[in-house]
PDB file of C-alpha atoms in Angstrom:
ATOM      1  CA  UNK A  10       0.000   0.000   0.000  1.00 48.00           C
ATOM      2  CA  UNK A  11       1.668   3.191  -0.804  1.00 62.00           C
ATOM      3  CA  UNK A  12       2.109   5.979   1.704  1.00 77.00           C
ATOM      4  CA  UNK A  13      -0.271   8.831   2.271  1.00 76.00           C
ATOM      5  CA  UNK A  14       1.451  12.044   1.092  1.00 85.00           C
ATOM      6  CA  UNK A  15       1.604  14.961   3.761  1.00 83.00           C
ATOM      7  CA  UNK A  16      -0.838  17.027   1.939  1.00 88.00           C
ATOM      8  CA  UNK A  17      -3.540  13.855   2.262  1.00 89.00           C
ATOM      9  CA  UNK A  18      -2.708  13.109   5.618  1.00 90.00           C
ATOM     10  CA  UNK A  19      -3.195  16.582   6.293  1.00 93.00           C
ATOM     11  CA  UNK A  20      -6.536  16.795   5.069  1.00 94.00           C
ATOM     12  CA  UNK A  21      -7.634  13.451   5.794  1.00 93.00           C
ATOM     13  CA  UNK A  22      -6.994  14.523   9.416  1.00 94.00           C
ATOM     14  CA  UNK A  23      -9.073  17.544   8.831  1.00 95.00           C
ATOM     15  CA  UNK A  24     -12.152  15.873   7.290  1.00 95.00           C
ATOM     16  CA  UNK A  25     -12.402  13.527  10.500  1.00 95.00           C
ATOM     17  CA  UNK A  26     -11.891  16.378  12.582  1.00 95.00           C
ATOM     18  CA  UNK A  27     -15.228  17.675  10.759  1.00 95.00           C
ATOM     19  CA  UNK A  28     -17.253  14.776  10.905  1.00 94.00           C
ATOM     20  CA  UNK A  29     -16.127  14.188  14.801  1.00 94.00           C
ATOM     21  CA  UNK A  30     -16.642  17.601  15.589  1.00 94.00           C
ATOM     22  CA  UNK A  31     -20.301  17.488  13.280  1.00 92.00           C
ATOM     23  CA  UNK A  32     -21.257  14.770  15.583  1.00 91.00           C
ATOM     24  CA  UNK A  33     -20.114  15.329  18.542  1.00 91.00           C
ATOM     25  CA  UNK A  34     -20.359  19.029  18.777  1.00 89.00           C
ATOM     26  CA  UNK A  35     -17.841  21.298  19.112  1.00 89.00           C
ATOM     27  CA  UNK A  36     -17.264  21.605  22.837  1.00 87.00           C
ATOM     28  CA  UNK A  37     -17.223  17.918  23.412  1.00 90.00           C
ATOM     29  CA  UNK A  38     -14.728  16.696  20.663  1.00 91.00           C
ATOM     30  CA  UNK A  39     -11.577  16.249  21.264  1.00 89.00           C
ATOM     31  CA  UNK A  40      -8.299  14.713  19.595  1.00 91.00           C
ATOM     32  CA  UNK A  41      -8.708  11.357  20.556  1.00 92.00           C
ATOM     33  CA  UNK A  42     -11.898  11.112  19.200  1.00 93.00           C
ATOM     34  CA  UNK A  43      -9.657  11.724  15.797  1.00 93.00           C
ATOM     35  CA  UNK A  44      -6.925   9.999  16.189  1.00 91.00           C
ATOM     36  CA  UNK A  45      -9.716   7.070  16.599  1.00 93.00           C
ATOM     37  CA  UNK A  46     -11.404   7.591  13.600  1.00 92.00           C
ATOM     38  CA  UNK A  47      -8.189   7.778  11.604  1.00 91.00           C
ATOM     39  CA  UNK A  48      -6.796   5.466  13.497  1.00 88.00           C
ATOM     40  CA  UNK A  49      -3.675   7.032  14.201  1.00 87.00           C
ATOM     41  CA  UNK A  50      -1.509   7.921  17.291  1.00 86.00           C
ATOM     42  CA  UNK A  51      -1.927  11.294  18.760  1.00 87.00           C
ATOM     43  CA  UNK A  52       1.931  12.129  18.195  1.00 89.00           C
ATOM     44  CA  UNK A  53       1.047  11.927  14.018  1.00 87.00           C
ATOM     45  CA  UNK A  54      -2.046  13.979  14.660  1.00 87.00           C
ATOM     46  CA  UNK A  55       0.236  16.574  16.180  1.00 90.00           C
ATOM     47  CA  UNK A  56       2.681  16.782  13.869  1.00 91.00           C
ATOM     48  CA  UNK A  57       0.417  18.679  11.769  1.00 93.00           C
ATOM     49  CA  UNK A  58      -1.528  20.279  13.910  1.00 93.00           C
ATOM     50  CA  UNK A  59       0.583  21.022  17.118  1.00 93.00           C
ATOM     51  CA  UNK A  60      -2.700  22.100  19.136  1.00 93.00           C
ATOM     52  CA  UNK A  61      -6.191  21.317  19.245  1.00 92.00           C
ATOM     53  CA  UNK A  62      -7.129  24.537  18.486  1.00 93.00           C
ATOM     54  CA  UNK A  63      -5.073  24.554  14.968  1.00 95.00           C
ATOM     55  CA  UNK A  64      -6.920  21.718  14.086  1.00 95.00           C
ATOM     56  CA  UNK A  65     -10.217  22.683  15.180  1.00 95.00           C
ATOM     57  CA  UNK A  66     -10.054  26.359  13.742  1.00 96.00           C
ATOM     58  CA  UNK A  67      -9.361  24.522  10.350  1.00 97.00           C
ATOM     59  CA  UNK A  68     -11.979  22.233  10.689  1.00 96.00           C
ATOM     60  CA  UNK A  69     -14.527  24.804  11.109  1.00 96.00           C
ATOM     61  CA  UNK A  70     -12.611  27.091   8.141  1.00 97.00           C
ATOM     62  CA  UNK A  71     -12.879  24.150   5.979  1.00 96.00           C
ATOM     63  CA  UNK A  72     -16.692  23.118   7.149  1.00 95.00           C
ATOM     64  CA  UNK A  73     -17.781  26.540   6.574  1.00 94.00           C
ATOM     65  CA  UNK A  74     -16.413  26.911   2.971  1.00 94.00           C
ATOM     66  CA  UNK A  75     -17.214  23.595   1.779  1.00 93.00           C
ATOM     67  CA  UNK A  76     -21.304  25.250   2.574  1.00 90.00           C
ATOM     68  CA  UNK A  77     -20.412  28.314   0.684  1.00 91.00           C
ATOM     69  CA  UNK A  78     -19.393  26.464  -2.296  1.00 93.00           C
ATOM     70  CA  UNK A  79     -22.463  23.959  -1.896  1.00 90.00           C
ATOM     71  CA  UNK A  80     -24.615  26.870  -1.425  1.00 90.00           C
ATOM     72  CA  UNK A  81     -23.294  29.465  -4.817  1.00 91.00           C
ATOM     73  CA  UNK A  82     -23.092  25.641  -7.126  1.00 93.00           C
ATOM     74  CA  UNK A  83     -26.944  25.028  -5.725  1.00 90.00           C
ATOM     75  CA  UNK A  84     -27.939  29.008  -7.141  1.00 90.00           C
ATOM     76  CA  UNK A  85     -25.352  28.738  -9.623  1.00 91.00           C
ATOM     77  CA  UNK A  86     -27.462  30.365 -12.381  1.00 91.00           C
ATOM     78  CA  UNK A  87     -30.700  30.912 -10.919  1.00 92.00           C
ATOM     79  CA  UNK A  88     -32.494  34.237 -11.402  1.00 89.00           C
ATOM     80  CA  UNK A  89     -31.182  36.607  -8.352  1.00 84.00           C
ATOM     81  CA  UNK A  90     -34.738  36.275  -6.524  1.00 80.00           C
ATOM     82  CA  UNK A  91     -35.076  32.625  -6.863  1.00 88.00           C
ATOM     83  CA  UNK A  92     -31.590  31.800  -5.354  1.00 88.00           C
ATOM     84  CA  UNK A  93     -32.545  34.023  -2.708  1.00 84.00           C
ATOM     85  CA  UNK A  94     -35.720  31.571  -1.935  1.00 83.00           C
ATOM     86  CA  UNK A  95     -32.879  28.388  -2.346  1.00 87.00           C
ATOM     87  CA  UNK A  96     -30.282  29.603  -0.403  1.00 85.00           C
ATOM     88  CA  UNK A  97     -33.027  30.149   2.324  1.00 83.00           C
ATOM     89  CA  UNK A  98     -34.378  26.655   1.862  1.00 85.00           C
ATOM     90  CA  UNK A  99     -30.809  25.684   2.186  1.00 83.00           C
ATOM     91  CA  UNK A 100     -30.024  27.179   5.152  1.00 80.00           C
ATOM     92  CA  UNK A 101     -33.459  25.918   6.556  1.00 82.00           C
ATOM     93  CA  UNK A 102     -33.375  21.943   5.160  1.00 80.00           C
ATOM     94  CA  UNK A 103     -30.369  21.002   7.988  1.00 75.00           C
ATOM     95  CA  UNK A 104     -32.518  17.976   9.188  1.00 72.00           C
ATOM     96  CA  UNK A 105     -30.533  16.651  12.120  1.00 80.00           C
ATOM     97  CA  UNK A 106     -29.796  20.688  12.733  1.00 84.00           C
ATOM     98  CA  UNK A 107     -25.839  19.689  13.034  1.00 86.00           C
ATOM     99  CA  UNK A 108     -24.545  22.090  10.304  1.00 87.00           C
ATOM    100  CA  UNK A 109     -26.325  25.248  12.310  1.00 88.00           C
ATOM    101  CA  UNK A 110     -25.344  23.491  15.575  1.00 89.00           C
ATOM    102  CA  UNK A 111     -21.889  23.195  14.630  1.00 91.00           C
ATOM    103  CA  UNK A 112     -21.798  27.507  12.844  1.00 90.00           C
ATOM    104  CA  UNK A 113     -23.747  28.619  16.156  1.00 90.00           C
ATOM    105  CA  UNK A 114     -21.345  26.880  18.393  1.00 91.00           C
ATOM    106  CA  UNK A 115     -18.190  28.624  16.359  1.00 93.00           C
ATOM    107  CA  UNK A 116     -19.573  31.704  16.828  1.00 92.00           C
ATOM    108  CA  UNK A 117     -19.855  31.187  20.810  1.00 91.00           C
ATOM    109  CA  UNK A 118     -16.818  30.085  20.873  1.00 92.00           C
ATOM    110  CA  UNK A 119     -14.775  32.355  18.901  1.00 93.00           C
ATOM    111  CA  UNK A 120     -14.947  35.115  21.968  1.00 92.00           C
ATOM    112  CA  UNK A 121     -12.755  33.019  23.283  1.00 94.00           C
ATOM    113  CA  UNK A 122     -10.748  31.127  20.681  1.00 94.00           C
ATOM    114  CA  UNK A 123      -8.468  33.722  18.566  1.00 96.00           C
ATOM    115  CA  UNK A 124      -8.150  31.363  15.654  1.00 96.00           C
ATOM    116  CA  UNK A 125     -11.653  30.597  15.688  1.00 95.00           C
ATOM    117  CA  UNK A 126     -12.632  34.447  15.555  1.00 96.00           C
ATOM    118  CA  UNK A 127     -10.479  34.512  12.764  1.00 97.00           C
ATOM    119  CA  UNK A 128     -12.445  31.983  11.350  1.00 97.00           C
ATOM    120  CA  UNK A 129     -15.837  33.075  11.885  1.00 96.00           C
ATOM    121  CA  UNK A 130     -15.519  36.972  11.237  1.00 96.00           C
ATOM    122  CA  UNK A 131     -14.513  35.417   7.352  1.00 97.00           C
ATOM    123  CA  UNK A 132     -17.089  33.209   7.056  1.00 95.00           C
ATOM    124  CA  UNK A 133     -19.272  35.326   8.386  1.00 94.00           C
ATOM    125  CA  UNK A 134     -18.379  38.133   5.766  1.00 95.00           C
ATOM    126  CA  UNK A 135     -17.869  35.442   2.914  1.00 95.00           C
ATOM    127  CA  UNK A 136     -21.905  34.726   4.097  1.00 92.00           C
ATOM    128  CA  UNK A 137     -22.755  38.257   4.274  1.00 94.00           C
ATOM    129  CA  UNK A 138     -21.131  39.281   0.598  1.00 94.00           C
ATOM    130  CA  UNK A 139     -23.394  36.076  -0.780  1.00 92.00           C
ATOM    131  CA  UNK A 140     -26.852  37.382   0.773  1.00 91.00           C
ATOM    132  CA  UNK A 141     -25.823  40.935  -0.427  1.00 93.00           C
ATOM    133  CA  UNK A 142     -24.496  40.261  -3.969  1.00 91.00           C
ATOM    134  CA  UNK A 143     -28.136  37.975  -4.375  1.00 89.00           C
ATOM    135  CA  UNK A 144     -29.756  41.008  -2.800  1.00 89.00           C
ATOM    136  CA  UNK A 145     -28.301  43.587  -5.817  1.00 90.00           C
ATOM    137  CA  UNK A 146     -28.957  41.104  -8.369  1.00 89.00           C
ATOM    138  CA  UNK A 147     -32.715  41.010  -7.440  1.00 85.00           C
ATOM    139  CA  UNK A 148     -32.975  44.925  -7.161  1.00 84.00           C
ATOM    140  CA  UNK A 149     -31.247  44.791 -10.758  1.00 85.00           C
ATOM    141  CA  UNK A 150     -33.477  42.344 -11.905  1.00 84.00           C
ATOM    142  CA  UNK A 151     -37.018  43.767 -10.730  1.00 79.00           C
ATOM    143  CA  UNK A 152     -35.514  47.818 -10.341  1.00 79.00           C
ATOM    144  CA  UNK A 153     -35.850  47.606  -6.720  1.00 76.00           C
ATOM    145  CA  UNK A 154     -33.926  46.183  -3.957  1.00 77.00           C
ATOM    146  CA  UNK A 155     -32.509  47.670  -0.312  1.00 83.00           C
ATOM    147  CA  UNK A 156     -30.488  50.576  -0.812  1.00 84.00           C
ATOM    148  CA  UNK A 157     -28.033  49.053   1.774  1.00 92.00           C
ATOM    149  CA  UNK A 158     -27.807  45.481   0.213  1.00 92.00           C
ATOM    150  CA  UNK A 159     -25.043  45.410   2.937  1.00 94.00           C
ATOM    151  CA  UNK A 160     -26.625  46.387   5.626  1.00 94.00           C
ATOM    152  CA  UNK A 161     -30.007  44.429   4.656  1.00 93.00           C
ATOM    153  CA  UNK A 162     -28.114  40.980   4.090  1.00 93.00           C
ATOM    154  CA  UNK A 163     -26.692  41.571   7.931  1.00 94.00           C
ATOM    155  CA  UNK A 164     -30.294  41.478   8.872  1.00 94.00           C
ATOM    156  CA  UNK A 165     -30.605  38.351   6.668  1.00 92.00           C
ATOM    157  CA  UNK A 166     -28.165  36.636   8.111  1.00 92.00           C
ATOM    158  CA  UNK A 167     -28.770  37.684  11.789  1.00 93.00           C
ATOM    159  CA  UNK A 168     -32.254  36.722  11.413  1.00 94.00           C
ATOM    160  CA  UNK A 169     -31.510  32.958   9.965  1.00 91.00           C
ATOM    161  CA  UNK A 170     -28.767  32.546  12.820  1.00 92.00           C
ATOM    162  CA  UNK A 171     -31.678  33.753  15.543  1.00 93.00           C
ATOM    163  CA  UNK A 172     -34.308  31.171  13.829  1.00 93.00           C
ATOM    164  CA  UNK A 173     -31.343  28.347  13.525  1.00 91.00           C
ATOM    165  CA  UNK A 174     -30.569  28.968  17.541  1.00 92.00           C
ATOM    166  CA  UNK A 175     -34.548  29.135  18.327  1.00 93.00           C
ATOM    167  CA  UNK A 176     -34.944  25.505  16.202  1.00 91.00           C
ATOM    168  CA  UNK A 177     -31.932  24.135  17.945  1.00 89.00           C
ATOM    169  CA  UNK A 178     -33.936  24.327  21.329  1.00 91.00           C
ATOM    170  CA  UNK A 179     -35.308  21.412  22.803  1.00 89.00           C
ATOM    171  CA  UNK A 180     -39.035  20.606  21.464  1.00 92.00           C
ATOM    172  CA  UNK A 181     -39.269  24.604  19.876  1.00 92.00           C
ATOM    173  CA  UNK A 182     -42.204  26.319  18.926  1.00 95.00           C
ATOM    174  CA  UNK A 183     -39.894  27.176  16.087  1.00 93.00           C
ATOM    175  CA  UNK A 184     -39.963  25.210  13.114  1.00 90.00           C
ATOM    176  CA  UNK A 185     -38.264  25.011   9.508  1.00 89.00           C
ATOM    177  CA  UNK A 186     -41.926  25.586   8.326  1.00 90.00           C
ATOM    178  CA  UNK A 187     -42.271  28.542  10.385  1.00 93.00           C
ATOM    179  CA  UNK A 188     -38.597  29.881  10.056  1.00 92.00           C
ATOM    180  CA  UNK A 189     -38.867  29.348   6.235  1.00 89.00           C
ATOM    181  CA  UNK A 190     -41.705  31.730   5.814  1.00 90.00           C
ATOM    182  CA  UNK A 191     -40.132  34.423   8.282  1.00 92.00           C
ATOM    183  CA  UNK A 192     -36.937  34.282   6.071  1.00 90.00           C
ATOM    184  CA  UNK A 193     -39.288  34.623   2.765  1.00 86.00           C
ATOM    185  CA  UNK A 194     -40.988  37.692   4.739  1.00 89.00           C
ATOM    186  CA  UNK A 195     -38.028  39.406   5.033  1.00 90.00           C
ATOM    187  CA  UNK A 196     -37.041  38.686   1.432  1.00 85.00           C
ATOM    188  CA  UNK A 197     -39.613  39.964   0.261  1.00 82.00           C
ATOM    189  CA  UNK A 198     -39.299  43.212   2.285  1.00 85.00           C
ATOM    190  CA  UNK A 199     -35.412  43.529   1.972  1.00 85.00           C
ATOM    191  CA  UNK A 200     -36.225  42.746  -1.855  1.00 79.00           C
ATOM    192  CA  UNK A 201     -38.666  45.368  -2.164  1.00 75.00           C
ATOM    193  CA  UNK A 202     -37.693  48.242  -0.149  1.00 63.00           C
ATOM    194  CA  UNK A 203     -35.503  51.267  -1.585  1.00 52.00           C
ATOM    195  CA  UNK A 204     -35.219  52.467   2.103  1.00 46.00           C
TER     196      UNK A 204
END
């Protein structure tokens, strides 16, 4: 069997640290729980990632791009209004809720975690430049849309985290049904206002 390059090893260390961290959560995974699922010693583990924190940083970096390319190849196309509508579906259709579990979790911990604020204030603006470039195409597409496309797709996002971290509560009021048409609410109304 030939030997895993570094690169592969590298990443192969990263994609369990995803899945581990995916289903375990992010507070309660750990690097044994990788060096299990790989199963390698922890002494490989660390030689590319010398801390926990590297490796968890990049598994989060990683998780959170791999969405934002699932997300623009699922509107890839679409008129601007209608990918609006699917990347709220998207962001909605999480069925076991671990993808929002695992972005709302980064976010509480990246107060803490340098590399993880690192992290999140990217994705976060990586997010936020999506919502907003969808948001000019509509207004160019009908002759409408927010005059802050910035400022409205913060809303947009703040909004889906708050009705992400309402459905992650045990037995919520809150659900996709009722967060999807809040989202297509505001849409509309970031869609259709000039103010």
């Amino acid at each position: 069997m030939a030997r895993m390059s570094g690169a592969d090893r590298r990443q192969q260390i990263v994609a369990a640290a995803i899945e581990v961290i995916l289903q375990r959560g992010l507070a309660q995974a750990a690097t044994r729980d990788v060096t299990r699922a790989i199963g390698v010693g922890s002494g490989l583990l660390h030689h590319y990632f010398p801390s926990w924190a590297e490796l968890r940083a990049e598994a989060v970096r990683q998780a959170a791009w791999q969405e934002i390319d699932a997300v623009k190849a699922a509107i890839a196309g679409l008129p601007a209004r209608t990918a609006m509508q699917r990347l709220a579906d998207w962001m909605i259709d999480d069925e076991d809720m671990r993808h929002w579990r695992l972005w709302l979790n980064a976010q509480d911990e990246a107060h803490r975690d340098p590399l993880l604020a690192e992290v999140m204030n990217a994705a976060m603006l990586a997010w936020r430049g999506l919502i907003a470039q969808l948001l000019r195409e509509a207004g160019e597409e009908t002759g409408g849309g927010p005059a802050d496309a910035d400022a409205a797709a913060w809303r947009l996002a703040a909004l889906m985290d708050g009705l992400a971290g309402a459905m992650l509560v045990r037995d919520s009021v809150m659900t996709p049904q009722i967060a999807r048409n809040l989202i297509g609410m505001q849409l509309r109304l970031e869609c259709d206002s000039s103010a």
